[in-house]
Coordinates of C-alpha atoms in Angstrom, one line a residue:
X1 CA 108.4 125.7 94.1
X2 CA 108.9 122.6 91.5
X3 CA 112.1 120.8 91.9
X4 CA 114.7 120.7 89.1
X5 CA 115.0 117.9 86.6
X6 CA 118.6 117.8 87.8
X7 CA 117.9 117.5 91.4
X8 CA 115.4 114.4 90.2
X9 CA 118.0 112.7 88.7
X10 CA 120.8 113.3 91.4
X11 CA 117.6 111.0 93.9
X12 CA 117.5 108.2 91.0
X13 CA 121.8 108.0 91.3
X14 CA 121.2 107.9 95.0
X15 CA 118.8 105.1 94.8
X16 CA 120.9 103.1 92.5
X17 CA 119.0 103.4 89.7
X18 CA 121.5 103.9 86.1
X19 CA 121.1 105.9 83.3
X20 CA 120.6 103.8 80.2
X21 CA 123.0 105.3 77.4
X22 CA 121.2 105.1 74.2
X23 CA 117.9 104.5 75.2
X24 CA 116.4 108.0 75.7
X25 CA 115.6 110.3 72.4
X26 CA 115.6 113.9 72.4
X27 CA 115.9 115.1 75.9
X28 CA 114.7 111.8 77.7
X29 CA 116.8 109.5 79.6
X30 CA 115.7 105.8 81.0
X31 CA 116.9 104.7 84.1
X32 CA 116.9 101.4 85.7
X33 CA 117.4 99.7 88.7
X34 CA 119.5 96.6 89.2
X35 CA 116.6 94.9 91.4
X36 CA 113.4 96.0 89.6
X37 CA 113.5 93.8 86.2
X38 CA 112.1 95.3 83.1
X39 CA 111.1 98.2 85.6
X40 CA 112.1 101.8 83.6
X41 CA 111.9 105.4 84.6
X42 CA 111.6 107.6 81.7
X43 CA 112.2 111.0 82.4
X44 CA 112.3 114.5 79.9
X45 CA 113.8 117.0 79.9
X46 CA 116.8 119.0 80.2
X47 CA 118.9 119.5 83.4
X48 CA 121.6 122.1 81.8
X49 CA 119.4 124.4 81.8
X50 CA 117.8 124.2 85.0
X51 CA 114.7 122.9 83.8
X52 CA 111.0 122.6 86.3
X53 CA 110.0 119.1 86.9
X54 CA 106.6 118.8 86.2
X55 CA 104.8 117.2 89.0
X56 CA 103.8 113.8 86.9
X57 CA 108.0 113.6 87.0
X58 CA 108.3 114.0 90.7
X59 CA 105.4 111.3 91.1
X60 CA 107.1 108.6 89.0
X61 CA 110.3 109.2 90.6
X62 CA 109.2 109.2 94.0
X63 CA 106.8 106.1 93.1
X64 CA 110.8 104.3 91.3
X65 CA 112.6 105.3 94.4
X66 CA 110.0 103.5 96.9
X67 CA 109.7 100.6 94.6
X68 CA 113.5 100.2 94.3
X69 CA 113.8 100.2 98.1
X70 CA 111.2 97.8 99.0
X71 CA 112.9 95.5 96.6
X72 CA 116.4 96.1 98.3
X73 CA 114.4 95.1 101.5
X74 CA 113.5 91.9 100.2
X75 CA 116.5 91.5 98.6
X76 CA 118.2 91.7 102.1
X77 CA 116.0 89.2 103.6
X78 CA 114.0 92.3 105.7

């Protein structure tokens, strides 16, 4: 069963990543990570209404959330 495009943004708040105001349009929101530079997460659609991730979403999330840990690794000196 697909996740929820709610549930994929409650894992990019986890992993420190911030929703950029303004820079989605229509139903997409951009979220960065304090660690990762010009790095970007762009992901559509809605969470009100209990949208389906698609599974390109779940990969580019999963793929931001490992990136934004091995850089807190190296950031830590780990």
């Amino acid at each position: 069963m697909p996740r929820k495009i709610r549930e994929l943004k409650r894992d990019l708040r986890q992993a420190g990543f911030e929703q950029q105001r303004g820079r989605g349009k229509g139903d997409h929101t951009v979220w960065r990570h304090p660690l990762l530079g010009r790095y970007n997460v762009n992901l559509p659609g809605k969470d009100k209404d209990g949208e389906d991730a698609k599974h390109y979403q779940e990969t580019e999330v999963r793929e931001g959330i490992r990136l934004a840990r091995e850089a807190e690794r190296k950031h830590r000196g780990t």
